[in-house]
Every structure is written in structure tokens, then in C-alpha cells.
Amino acid sequence: MVGKSIPRVDAFDKVTGRAKYVEDILPQDTLVARIYHSKIANGLVKSIDTTEAEKVPGVVKIVTCFDVTEKHYYPTAGHPWTLDVSHQDIADRLVLTDRVRFVGDDVAAVIAENDVAADQAVRLLKVEYEEYPFVLKPLEAIKPEAPQIHDDFKRNILRVTTREKGNYEEAIKEQGLIRVEGWYSTPIVQHCHIENHICTARTENGKIVISSSTQIPHIVRRIVGQALGMDWGKIRVIKPFIGGGFGNKQDALYEPLCAFLTLQVGGRPVTINVSREETFVSNRVRHPFNVHLISHLRADGTLVARKVAIYSNQGAYASHGHSIAAKGMGALAQLYPCEHFSAEAYTVFTNTPVAGAMRGYGIPQTMFAEESHIEDIIKKLGENSLNWRRNHIMPVGFEDTFSKNVHHYDSFNQCFDKANAYLDYEKKVELYKNQTGEKRRGVGMAAFWYNTAVWPIALETSSCRMILNQDGSLQVQLGETEIGQGADTAFTQMVAHAVGVTIDKVYVISNQDTDVTPYSSGSYASRQTYVAGFSITKTAQELRKKILDVGYRYTRVSVDLLDIVDNNLVRITDNKVVMTLADLANASLYDTDFSQHISAEQTAQAKSNAYSFGCCFVEVEVDIPLCKVELIDIINVHDCGTLINPALAEAQVHGGMSMGIGFALSENLLIDQKTGKVLNDNLLDYKLATFMDHPDLEAQFVQNAEPTSPYGTKGLGEPPTCPVAPAIRNAVLHATGIAINDLPLNPHKLFEAFKEGGLI
Amino acid sequence: MVGKSIPRVDAFDKVTGRAKYVEDILPQDTLVARIYHSKIANGLVKSIDTTEAEKVPGVVKIVTCFDVTEKHYYPTAGHPWTLDVSHQDIADRLVLTDRVRFVGDDVAAVIAENDVAADQAVRLLKVEYEEYPFVLKPLEAIKPEAPQIHDDFKRNILRVTTREKGNYEEAIKEQGLIRVEGWYSTPIVQHCHIENHICTARTENGKIVISSSTQIPHIVRRIVGQALGMDWGKIRVIKPFIGGGFGNKQDALYEPLCAFLTLQVGGRPVTINVSREETFVSNRVRHPFNVHLISHLRADGTLVARKVAIYSNQGAYASHGHSIAAKGMGALAQLYPCEHFSAEAYTVFTNTPVAGAMRGYGIPQTMFAEESHIEDIIKKLGENSLNWRRNHIMPVGFEDTFSKNVHHYDSFNQCFDKANAYLDYEKKVELYKNQTGEKRRGVGMAAFWYNTAVWPIALETSSCRMILNQDGSLQVQLGETEIGQGADTAFTQMVAHAVGVTIDKVYVISNQDTDVTPYSSGSYASRQTYVAGFSITKTAQELRKKILDVGYRYTRVSVDLLDIVDNNLVRITDNKVVMTLADLANASLYDTDFSQHISAEQTAQAKSNAYSFGCCFVEVEVDIPLCKVELIDIINVHDCGTLINPALAEAQVHGGMSMGIGFALSENLLIDQKTGKVLNDNLLDYKLATFMDHPDLEAQFVQNAEPTSPYGTKGLGEPPTCPVAPAIRNAVLHATGIAINDLPLNPHKLFEAFKEGGLI
């Protein structure tokens, strides 16, 4: 059951248009809400004149920031809640605000009977502002003279953390050290999931019922409660099928506002259907990082001491906040261990779109810096890129003191071997030396590691319920969410394996409903297959125990001699089928002496984490006059432990690689420095990588079973994105001799760099 | 919490139109199906010409009985399933049939994009029949020469049972016995719930998903599986709010056909929205009974021997079959115990609409016979109606050998006392003696007993799940269904009581979904409050244990010293609140050492039953020339044990009384004896009793706590209907001296009787 590439369990429904998304289940009588977003980057809304807007036929109600009289500030990050106040996310949002902090902030909303009326009315709102100076870049925002965006955060620093090991200042006094220094920066990118965020809210049965395109229904329930100052049990969140999230939907986006709005119209259904333009500006983006790295090495290549500074641009509100910069910093300390290590990471507010979670959660940014920097080191040392890495990368047996993660196998070298063999990397390193001409080829590589799940930073808990049907099939309820990645298919296989039934007997309930779905925090941190592995195993054990106990009643075969194999109760001594599971389920339910509807429900907590490893190798052809990078070949190799479903794992890697390619070569959300306005808030002007932009994507795996995981799995959702950009950057360097440290490597950047480097 | 008249938990949603019924949740792209019903009473469909019908724009597919190639005969009765083949319901239905057995049988269906196209196409179907002779009355159908409707049932007898006690034939040889004999008959009546049956089916996640207006979602799941020859786990049934059922929806009505039809169009949604006309003819009706009673008494009033024959008209298909006649017969044996008792009950197929479950399940019919007959006996003896009953009705301590039901208290006399006092009955018995004139008053009374739930005839099982929220509130899932009667409100009170929380903290999930709702068989047999009492209690015990165990972790107060009172964990030694339930739920879920999402799920089986008692006293004024009965005053008094919610109990009695009044005075589904066609299939011609037809309805209670029930409750849903008709009949007898034994007592009947009795 596990390890087979069975087709996705939702494939048929999705290709036949039968799978229900939020837009398919809107109440027939829903009102629509459109949001008026701030037109200025920093300031105060002084007044809103709704007179003209209210005259638009079909307008039901206009709700402004001045209607938010009870100010319940709430956090939006999709983190598991904590009762430790010092670890709680920063509560800095209101459903609507008069204190606007970026172009796109939420000021007012029009509730209308139809889209046309709502759009028209929003345009007719007359908003008077008091404008404040604004700041768009973290390195400027931390200056004392910069405008302060949030009262409680001096110099706009949301948080700063440091990590010290050994004694950097002493260590660098050693004679003969080679010093390598670099600044590396990454752009603002957006998730660009197919389905924009949409949510609908109404009141029913004394609750606010919200259907939402979210990765985190249970967390959204809590946040809506916080945002409205209501008991959390009065909020019910339903998550049907959703069209991707990539972290953007690991935030409470417009569910709190939508819930607030339904209360303004007496509980009538209200729907917020976010446009692509709003998605770019008023949802979440990836944190752009400025990373400053200084490394000191001995002539033999030994890393002696390193200094790291990370400046993460948070945008206007805290969202996931500092955890992304902190995670990025942590990655730097472990990939190439070094005795003396001094790091600091700043998360800085600016008047730009809010940064939140995005696939990789800080690692694509720092891996770009790190693996670019390592390549620069290797070049300066005159070493072989692959060999130097083999010698200095995290060694087998390495254990992180905080996460307790262990590098159990020789995963990096195993990944490198596969990638090298596929791309003929080492041969091409030599082959493409000293090229001239307009088109030059190059190869590049980069490695990475990634955590699985969030323990011990935060809680890892997963609950599961299984319900046995009268035909021996079973429903499975999990708080872990299918968001397009194929989670339900993996769960199906895991459940079949754990219970002892065939795949066709397992029905994972895809849609979460916080009223009845056991609690789990949702889809993020590449956690789901790993953490649900524990709850599925634990719940299956309870279910199996109940089944075997009942089985004994009808077969008189001792429970110790019974097993469930392929939908049958089997006597293990001779593998005889003593009863089918269907017969057992029927006998149990309809037993006039001992009627029992068999089900099981358990919470499992994970107190472990696991390193996920991998690398990306690429070959590029650079057109020097056109300043264009063409990707010729690319391979990702991952050790994410045992694969539950190889075909789905491969597809997940493909998607992550594509996202990495966009991050490397083209994607860049541009902000007008004079106004703070996003300039390319649409898929025409924002250059999302598509399959036209990349060659066939090769994904391979090293399956080192993770010993802390019941299924041997570890994180794969986010890892594929992490190593792609530095591999491409290093290939461009290899092809042209030009090191470009500022993503994306688009023609504008290449033109500047090639001019400076004398290539053109 | 229990015993208070809190407002209905669904009141707000219902009066604001917010509660969702099937029609509110139809898929936006649903097709509609219309059924072509047989135009003949008995025969064979030889051919169906669909040519013209298929030309109608919007017709998607026409499905006829000839497309039902796999003949999966299925039973429709909403009984719990049994693995004992001899006790299984008769499987005699096909989703569409060419062997038609009544005018209204289901022959073909048109699936179309809209109602208009479907209606038009149904009218254009050309059906050629081979007509057979038909029979409409049970006493004719049992004759050897009658046409046989089902091959397996000779003389059209579905089943006959007998009940023998003592030796009737010997006993009646006693000298000096007074013999009283009578035939009593009841009409075909229909449930007339507000919302007609509607269901919609589609395929999703490898299942057929059906939303239906049904009382019995879990049973419908099983029946649809049987009807389609599919694994039951592949069927999912959702029951949203429904607008009444009264037993009609205790049958699988059109869910099997709807499921069949969606498969004919590749799983696209198909909706069958039943019209009122179809509801009267092609759903279910109450079994009309012909009851023959012979009683032999001594001069002192002692009942010596009785002979009973019941002929129950089943209509064309088995549905609930013989259980209704059998139940009716059982009631006769127990209300006025008698040493020598000989009874037989026949359930007989005829070519009339199918009879199924209806509020009272055979008891309104036999109580009409019994209490009319008893009144005739009393009259013949010259006794006092009330006194004779007091002396001869089921005595305190009486125990039924089969059900083990016990008459624990002096319930009948307590009920009589209240009714007598309210109506001043005994005084009026004297007052209205020997009236003359055109308008004459009379008083009448009748008693009844009723079972609670179906044990030991069938399985009584109920499962419950409770889920604790982070604010200390909880969701409750039960397979027992709210069908308009207020069940969810009663459950809310029971759960609050059992767990130790306040009413506002309990959210009963009203809508059943067989994929996630614990199994219970549904709403029927006045079972729900009684049987769910067991599962609520058992589940609450498990939940409380989990809460107290967790509470010990955080409070260090021994579990034995902890209780849950008003949403708080309380130390019982000093009633000190040591923790709120909300804090406990949060601490438990977000505990980084012992995270637990607290829930509980249990199945409870009831192996007891309970007598529910009561009576009806009425006062009428009969207009002799107009042959019209005006109801002046009416009271029902019930001992249904402890009341969970007195206001809701009262409302339930009012509804049952109204239904009894219609049964007594006006309702009668007329069938053309020449064609078998129903003549009054609409609410204009079928004279449903409305509040215009009755005085204020008085409901009173005797609350004798039922010792077998955790909440002291026993059945109330059906009882109120049982004693009304005989009480009215006896009042008319009192007023006029005319005994009318054929319901309803409408002007036509009165005219005939008064003419025969010489009054006009």
C-alpha cells in the first residue's frame, strides 16, 4: 500500500470538475463584499464619505474602519497557538484600519447584492488621508531617522535574534586566513496559487460559519475568534477543496473581515472573492532578504569563522514575523558547520506588502546567499565545487543541539552522486571552462537541508478519527489538509497500511470542518505526512484493537492470533480468513446483544523533527548580448525518507523546482519607490515561471528511511524550492565568470552585471 | 438544564429562513428528474415510446423500467437492519418497474435541465400496458378468487400472526355472558408534512452522495446500497433540516431511484423534488384497518374472553409491512387485560397506495376500535364510562411478558383525574343526558398506551460523539434526527446536564452525514429521547473522565474530588472552581508535553422499553341537521415520564392532537373504485385538519419518572395522536346515541348514520 504510485484519490473529481471549491458551495443568496484598500503607503484615514457609494443600486451596507469600534487586535500567522504569552504571534491587525501602513491596507468594505454594485461603490468612496513619510527597504527602515511604522517597535525592528558559537572575533585573528565577503539579496515574490483566496461567512446554529480557501481551518477558527473577541467555539470553519496555497493561505487572510461583515448584516451570507491584483498586494508575499556573509578560511579550505547578518523585510504587519528570518539563520549554522559562528537576524517593518509564509520559509533566501557564497569561496580557493562541498558539508552523525535532528545516513553524497551522474556535472565543469562567444554554457549546483514540522519551536499535534462502515470500508478524518499537494492520497495509503485494508476501502474526508474534524493545525512546514503518520498509526491501533476484540467474539480466535489483512480478519497461525471485515462490521453494529458502531479517535503529538536533504544541479546557456539565461537541464535529488507515493513525490518536486526557477530568473514584485505602490500586480507583468520557461524537470530520490517516523518519511513539500536559485546563479557564474548576488537573474540584472564585468 | 422550557435551539435560524433544507443546498448545476407513474392499478408495461419526449429541449436522458437491467429488489422500511434473514423486511421494490401494482407506481423518469422540460417530456411518454384485474380492499383481496398482486404471497396475505391467551372457545361457553361485537374501520390518511420529500444525488470521492429529506439517514444509506447492489460504504447520505416526516420519511422514498439516476448521467447531480400530488399517491399512507372485535363479559363487567381480527391494508408494496398490524394487535391485548384472548392480524396487499409508518404505527387504528368498542360495552352494561375504565384498565404492576414493560405508577388514573377535572367530564356526562334539539352536546374519553422505541422487536442502538472546543463548549453528533419535533433542543438540555455545562455551551450538530455521524437508526418509534439518553449519558461519562483526568494534571486535585459544574472544574469538597473548562481545553490541546484534542464517542444499546400512557377527553357539539361535529373542547393528558422541555412537549402534543382530529373528523384519501386512482391528491380536496378546525388544544402531563430511562423519559412523539379519534367518536355517541364505527366522522357518514338511527 505504501510506496506505490497509485493515482490521486481526487483525480477523477478534479478532472471532471466535480470537486467542490469554495466558489462552488457559496450560499445561493450570498452578498458580495469588496474591499477599499489604502491608496497611500503610510498615514491616517481622516474621513470617509460614503454618500455617492451608498446611492449605487444593490449596495446593502458600507462598513468602514470607523465602524470597528471594539478594537480586537489579532495575529494572522498560521502557527499553532501557544499559552506562553512570550511566544504568541504579534497581534497587530484589525479587520479594517484607519492607521494605514501600506498601499493595499484594508480601510473599508462595501457589501452589495452583486459584484458590479460592489465594485462601483468602492470606486465612489471618498477617503481623506493624512499622509506620513514612508520607508520601503529594511536597511533604511532600521535607521533612527526612518518613520516608525508600529508604535511598539523602535527602529521598525520586529525582532532581532543572534546565534553565537565559539568566538568569532578571536578566531579571525588567526594568521593567513582567507576572507570572503558578500551581500546577497532576494526579491519580493508571491505564491501565485491557481485559486485566489476566497471566503464566505454567515451565521447559523448560533455560530459564524465560514467556508474558506485556507490551509489551516482550525487555526483560522481561533484567529477569527480573536479578531472578533468571540468565544472560539462560536466560530466554525469549513475548508473544501482548495487550489493551492504555498503558505499564503497559512495566514488568516480575509476570514476575520468576512466574519465581521456578516455580523454587520445580521448574519446574512457575505463572500469575499479576492482578485489576482489584491492577491499580489494585500495577501502575503515572500520576505525579501538582504544577507551579509563573511567567511574566514584556512588555505586548506577549512572554514574557521563566519559572520552572518540577515535583514528580512516584513512589510507592514507582523504575520509570521521573525520566525522566517530565524529559520533562515538556523540553516546557515548547520549546512557547513564551522567552529566560530556569529549571526544576527533582523526582521524589519517597512511600508510594503505584508510578508508571510511561503514554501521554504526563509530557506530559499538563505540558501541562495549561502550556496552562492560557498561557490565564491570555492572559486577563491580554486577548489572543485563538488569535492569541496563533499568535504565540508554537514557530516554523517551530525546532530543539531536544538532540534535533535541527526544526519543519519550519508544523504548529501548520495544525492550529489545521483545528480552528478544525471547531469554529467563534473565532466561539464571541465568542458565549459574558458568559453568565449555569445552563448556560453555553465553548470552549477547547490545543496540544502530542511526541517520537517515545527517541533521543538512549536507544538506538533495531529488528531485522527476513523469510522468503520458496514462494508468494511472506513472514513478517515484528519485536521491535516489537502491543498492540492496530494496529501489525501498519501493518507489513504498510510491508513490502508496501518489498518490492513486495501486502498479502495479508505475514504479520506478531504474537507475539514472544525465542528467535527479532529484538531490538527494544517498544511505547512512540510509536516503533514510526517506528523499525521503518528496520529494515523495511533488511531489505527485503537481501531484494530476494537476490531480484533469484536472479532474474537464472533470467531473465538484469540485476539493475539488475529490480524487484519486485505479487508479480512486472518488467523495468523495459518493465514486462514476467519471473517471478512465487512461481516464483522455488520455483525458488530447489528448485534442485538453487543451493538457497537466501531470508530476510533486519537491525538498524537510529535516530539521529533527530521532533516530533509537534497541538492539541485543545473546546466544553463547564457546569451551574453541578449542577457538571457536559458535553462538547459535541471535535476533535484531529495532524501525525504521513504516515499509514500513516488509519482506524487515527483510531481511535488517538479512544482517546487518550477517555483525555484521563477525565484531565480524572473519573478519580482516591483514597488514604485516614490509611492510604495506595487507596479506589476498581475500575471501579465509579474513574470511567473511557467512550463515554457524550463526544460523537462528531473526529480530523483534517495530513500533513507527516517528512523523517527512511523513511515520513514520526512518533509518534501517545501524542500524542492530551496536549492534551485543558487544552482542557477552558480551555473551562470560558471558560464560567464560573473557572480550575480541579487535575484532574479533577469535580463536587466544581467545587463548591468555583464556591463560591469566587461562582457558587453 | 433538564425540565426547563428553553427556546428551541433552531428557532432563530428557522424563523429567519437561515436553516438549510435540501432545497437550499442543491448543487447549482443539478439536473431535475420527474417520474412517470403508472396510470393503471395492476398490470405490465409492455413498451415505452420516448421519441416525442426526447425531442423536448433540455431533456438530458430518459430512463425507463427497461433500463433497470440488474434487478436488485430492496426493502424500503426504515427499520434497523437485522442479520436474521427471517426478520428482514420484504425486498419487493425496484427503482423503476414494468410490473405495476397501483396507480402511481414508478415506471420511468425524465432527467432534464429544468422542471419545465422534465414535466413536458413526462407527459409525452407513450406507455403501452397489459392490464390485469385489480383489488382495492383487504377483505376482498384475501378471497381466493382475487387477483394475486405478488407471486410469493397467496391470497395477497403479506403475513398473518395470532396471539392466544387462555382458551377463548372454552371460556365463552360460560353461562350468562354478555356478548358485544363490532366492526371498526379507519380511512387512508396521509402524513401531510410541510416539506414534501426531496432528494438530490451526485457522485463525489468515489461515492454516491445523497442529500435527502429523511428521518433515517443511516438506514437510507443501507437501502440505497441494497437497491443498487453496491457496497454500503460507497453511499453517503446527508440529512439537513427537514420539514416534518411523521413516518412517511421513515421509508426510503426516492433516494434509491435518485442514486440510480445520477449513475445514468455519469454522476451529475440529479434532484427529485416530489410534488404534493405525488406525496399523496406515491409516497406512503397510513394503513387503513378493518377491526373485528367480540367481547364476552360477565354482568359485573368483568371481561372474560375476547376475540380480535385485524385486516390491515398494506397497499401495493410491503414497506413496513406487518409490523403495524402486529403492533396494533399487541396494544389490544394489554390495555384491558383479559384472561382469554384470541387475536389474529392480517396484513393484505391491495392495488392501492403503499402504506408505511405513520405517527402511532397501528395504535390510532386499534385504539379507535378498542375504545369505541369499550364504550359500546360500557353502554351495554349501563356503566359509568370513567369508572368502568378505572376498574378494568391495565392495573398498576402489570408487566408485559414480551416487552417487559411495567405499569409502575397509577398513571391511567392520574391522567384521567387531570382530564376529568379540566373538562368537568363526569358532570357533563350527566348534564348532556337525554338531549333533544338540533344541536346536542356530548363528552367522550379514550385511553391508550404506547411503547417507547422498538426493543425487543428489533435493535435499539444509538451512538454519540462529543468534541470539546477551546472555549469549553462542545459539539454533539448523534444519529438521532431532528425532523421538526425539537429533538436537538432536548438533546442540548440532556448533554448540558450530563456533562455539567450550560445550555449555551452545547452545539448539537443537527445535520446527519453518514460519513461522519455516529450510527443511529433515526427518528421513529418515539424512541429518540429515550434511546439517545443512554448514548448521551455514556458518551458524557467518557468525556467527563477524559476532562477530569486532564484536570488532575493541571490542578493536582484528585480526580475523585473533581466535578464539572456550570462550565467549571470544581473541587467537590468546598465547591471551589479550580479551573474553567475553557482553560482546561486550551491547556490540553496546546500542551507541548501532553497535547490532546478531547473528544468521546460511544455506542449505547437499549435493551428496555417503556410504557407511555395517556388519555384524551373531548366535548363536542353535534349539529344534527347539518351532520356536523364541532369540537368544543379537548384535552390530552400524557404520562411520558420526566419532561426534558415542557414547552416543546406541549407543542408536540398539540400537533399530535391536531393529527388525531383530522383522522377523526375529516381526512380520507378517496380511491376511485373503478380505476384505483386517488381522487383527492391535493390539500384542497383532502381535508387536513387545521387550526381552524379545532378549539384551543389543552395538553397536560403526569410526570412519572420512567425508571428504565437515564432521564426518566419515555415516548411522546406518537402517543398524542392515539386516543383522539375514539374520544370524539364516543362524545358523538354520547351526544346523539349514534355509534359510528367508520372513520372519519364527516357529514357524509353522519348523514347515513343519523338517517339509519332515525335522527333525521
PDB file of C-alpha atoms in Angstrom, chain A residues 195-282:
ATOM      1  CA  GLU A 195      -7.182  29.731  -6.803  1.00  0.00           C
ATOM      2  CA  ASN A 196      -7.124  33.111  -5.162  1.00  0.00           C
ATOM      3  CA  HIS A 197      -8.231  33.321  -1.582  1.00  0.00           C
ATOM      4  CA  ILE A 198     -11.985  33.312  -1.211  1.00  0.00           C
ATOM      5  CA  CYS A 199     -14.135  33.034   1.864  1.00  0.00           C
ATOM      6  CA  THR A 200     -17.781  33.244   2.722  1.00  0.00           C
ATOM      7  CA  ALA A 201     -19.352  33.735   6.138  1.00  0.00           C
ATOM      8  CA  ARG A 202     -22.836  33.557   7.552  1.00  0.00           C
ATOM      9  CA  THR A 203     -24.429  32.793  10.906  1.00  0.00           C
ATOM     10  CA  GLU A 204     -26.131  29.501  11.611  1.00  0.00           C
ATOM     11  CA  ASN A 205     -26.857  27.459  14.740  1.00  0.00           C
ATOM     12  CA  GLY A 206     -25.502  30.263  16.917  1.00  0.00           C
ATOM     13  CA  LYS A 207     -22.172  30.277  15.146  1.00  0.00           C
ATOM     14  CA  ILE A 208     -20.401  32.187  12.442  1.00  0.00           C
ATOM     15  CA  VAL A 209     -19.893  29.621   9.713  1.00  0.00           C
ATOM     16  CA  ILE A 210     -17.023  30.344   7.372  1.00  0.00           C
ATOM     17  CA  SER A 211     -16.070  28.427   4.258  1.00  0.00           C
ATOM     18  CA  SER A 212     -12.606  29.393   3.203  1.00  0.00           C
ATOM     19  CA  SER A 213      -9.790  28.621   0.853  1.00  0.00           C
ATOM     20  CA  THR A 214      -7.274  28.093   3.620  1.00  0.00           C
ATOM     21  CA  GLN A 215      -4.526  25.679   4.572  1.00  0.00           C
ATOM     22  CA  ILE A 216      -5.330  25.995   8.260  1.00  0.00           C
ATOM     23  CA  PRO A 217      -9.034  25.716   9.136  1.00  0.00           C
ATOM     24  CA  HIS A 218      -8.577  25.053  12.848  1.00  0.00           C
ATOM     25  CA  ILE A 219      -6.132  27.934  13.240  1.00  0.00           C
ATOM     26  CA  VAL A 220      -8.404  30.259  11.287  1.00  0.00           C
ATOM     27  CA  ARG A 221     -11.160  29.410  13.724  1.00  0.00           C
ATOM     28  CA  ARG A 222      -9.017  30.602  16.594  1.00  0.00           C
ATOM     29  CA  ILE A 223      -7.918  33.752  14.810  1.00  0.00           C
ATOM     30  CA  VAL A 224     -11.436  34.749  13.811  1.00  0.00           C
ATOM     31  CA  GLY A 225     -12.439  34.321  17.441  1.00  0.00           C
ATOM     32  CA  GLN A 226      -9.581  36.584  18.481  1.00  0.00           C
ATOM     33  CA  ALA A 227     -10.364  39.153  15.778  1.00  0.00           C
ATOM     34  CA  LEU A 228     -13.999  39.397  16.815  1.00  0.00           C
ATOM     35  CA  GLY A 229     -13.470  38.990  20.535  1.00  0.00           C
ATOM     36  CA  MET A 230     -15.736  35.961  20.473  1.00  0.00           C
ATOM     37  CA  ASP A 231     -15.537  32.532  22.020  1.00  0.00           C
ATOM     38  CA  TRP A 232     -13.679  30.283  19.621  1.00  0.00           C
ATOM     39  CA  GLY A 233     -16.383  27.648  19.769  1.00  0.00           C
ATOM     40  CA  LYS A 234     -18.768  30.128  18.174  1.00  0.00           C
ATOM     41  CA  ILE A 235     -16.686  30.026  15.018  1.00  0.00           C
ATOM     42  CA  ARG A 236     -16.925  27.172  12.540  1.00  0.00           C
ATOM     43  CA  VAL A 237     -14.561  26.963   9.601  1.00  0.00           C
ATOM     44  CA  ILE A 238     -15.056  24.668   6.632  1.00  0.00           C
ATOM     45  CA  LYS A 239     -12.313  24.009   4.124  1.00  0.00           C
ATOM     46  CA  PRO A 240     -13.447  22.367   0.898  1.00  0.00           C
ATOM     47  CA  PHE A 241     -11.017  21.610  -1.919  1.00  0.00           C
ATOM     48  CA  ILE A 242      -8.627  24.480  -2.482  1.00  0.00           C
ATOM     49  CA  GLY A 243      -6.459  25.410  -5.425  1.00  0.00           C
ATOM     50  CA  GLY A 244      -3.066  25.707  -3.802  1.00  0.00           C
ATOM     51  CA  GLY A 245      -1.674  27.797  -1.024  1.00  0.00           C
ATOM     52  CA  PHE A 246       2.120  27.603  -0.811  1.00  0.00           C
ATOM     53  CA  GLY A 247       1.984  29.390   2.522  1.00  0.00           C
ATOM     54  CA  ASN A 248      -0.122  32.386   1.530  1.00  0.00           C
ATOM     55  CA  LYS A 249      -3.127  30.555   2.894  1.00  0.00           C
ATOM     56  CA  GLN A 250      -1.211  29.664   6.049  1.00  0.00           C
ATOM     57  CA  ASP A 251      -2.347  33.046   7.274  1.00  0.00           C
ATOM     58  CA  ALA A 252      -5.782  34.175   8.266  1.00  0.00           C
ATOM     59  CA  LEU A 253      -6.375  36.367   5.214  1.00  0.00           C
ATOM     60  CA  TYR A 254      -9.911  37.721   4.880  1.00  0.00           C
ATOM     61  CA  GLU A 255     -11.789  35.275   7.095  1.00  0.00           C
ATOM     62  CA  PRO A 256     -11.801  37.685  10.081  1.00  0.00           C
ATOM     63  CA  LEU A 257     -13.110  40.562   7.964  1.00  0.00           C
ATOM     64  CA  CYS A 258     -15.663  38.337   6.287  1.00  0.00           C
ATOM     65  CA  ALA A 259     -16.904  37.156   9.685  1.00  0.00           C
ATOM     66  CA  PHE A 260     -17.065  40.737  10.881  1.00  0.00           C
ATOM     67  CA  LEU A 261     -19.045  41.766   7.805  1.00  0.00           C
ATOM     68  CA  THR A 262     -21.680  39.039   8.131  1.00  0.00           C
ATOM     69  CA  LEU A 263     -22.351  40.320  11.637  1.00  0.00           C
ATOM     70  CA  GLN A 264     -22.891  43.800  10.180  1.00  0.00           C
ATOM     71  CA  VAL A 265     -25.741  42.475   8.025  1.00  0.00           C
ATOM     72  CA  GLY A 266     -27.448  40.332  10.620  1.00  0.00           C
ATOM     73  CA  GLY A 267     -25.725  37.106   9.697  1.00  0.00           C
ATOM     74  CA  ARG A 268     -26.627  37.132   6.014  1.00  0.00           C
ATOM     75  CA  PRO A 269     -24.024  35.353   3.908  1.00  0.00           C
ATOM     76  CA  VAL A 270     -21.187  37.582   2.742  1.00  0.00           C
ATOM     77  CA  THR A 271     -18.471  36.472   0.336  1.00  0.00           C
ATOM     78  CA  ILE A 272     -15.055  37.993  -0.216  1.00  0.00           C
ATOM     79  CA  ASN A 273     -13.630  36.750  -3.507  1.00  0.00           C
ATOM     80  CA  VAL A 274     -10.133  38.145  -3.759  1.00  0.00           C
ATOM     81  CA  SER A 275      -8.900  39.300  -7.171  1.00  0.00           C
ATOM     82  CA  ARG A 276      -5.448  38.466  -8.500  1.00  0.00           C
ATOM     83  CA  GLU A 277      -4.448  42.097  -8.076  1.00  0.00           C
ATOM     84  CA  GLU A 278      -5.422  42.023  -4.419  1.00  0.00           C
ATOM     85  CA  THR A 279      -3.694  38.692  -4.013  1.00  0.00           C
ATOM     86  CA  PHE A 280      -0.395  40.256  -5.050  1.00  0.00           C
ATOM     87  CA  VAL A 281      -0.760  43.338  -2.890  1.00  0.00           C
ATOM     88  CA  SER A 282      -2.988  42.613   0.077  1.00  0.00           C
TER      89      SER A 282
END
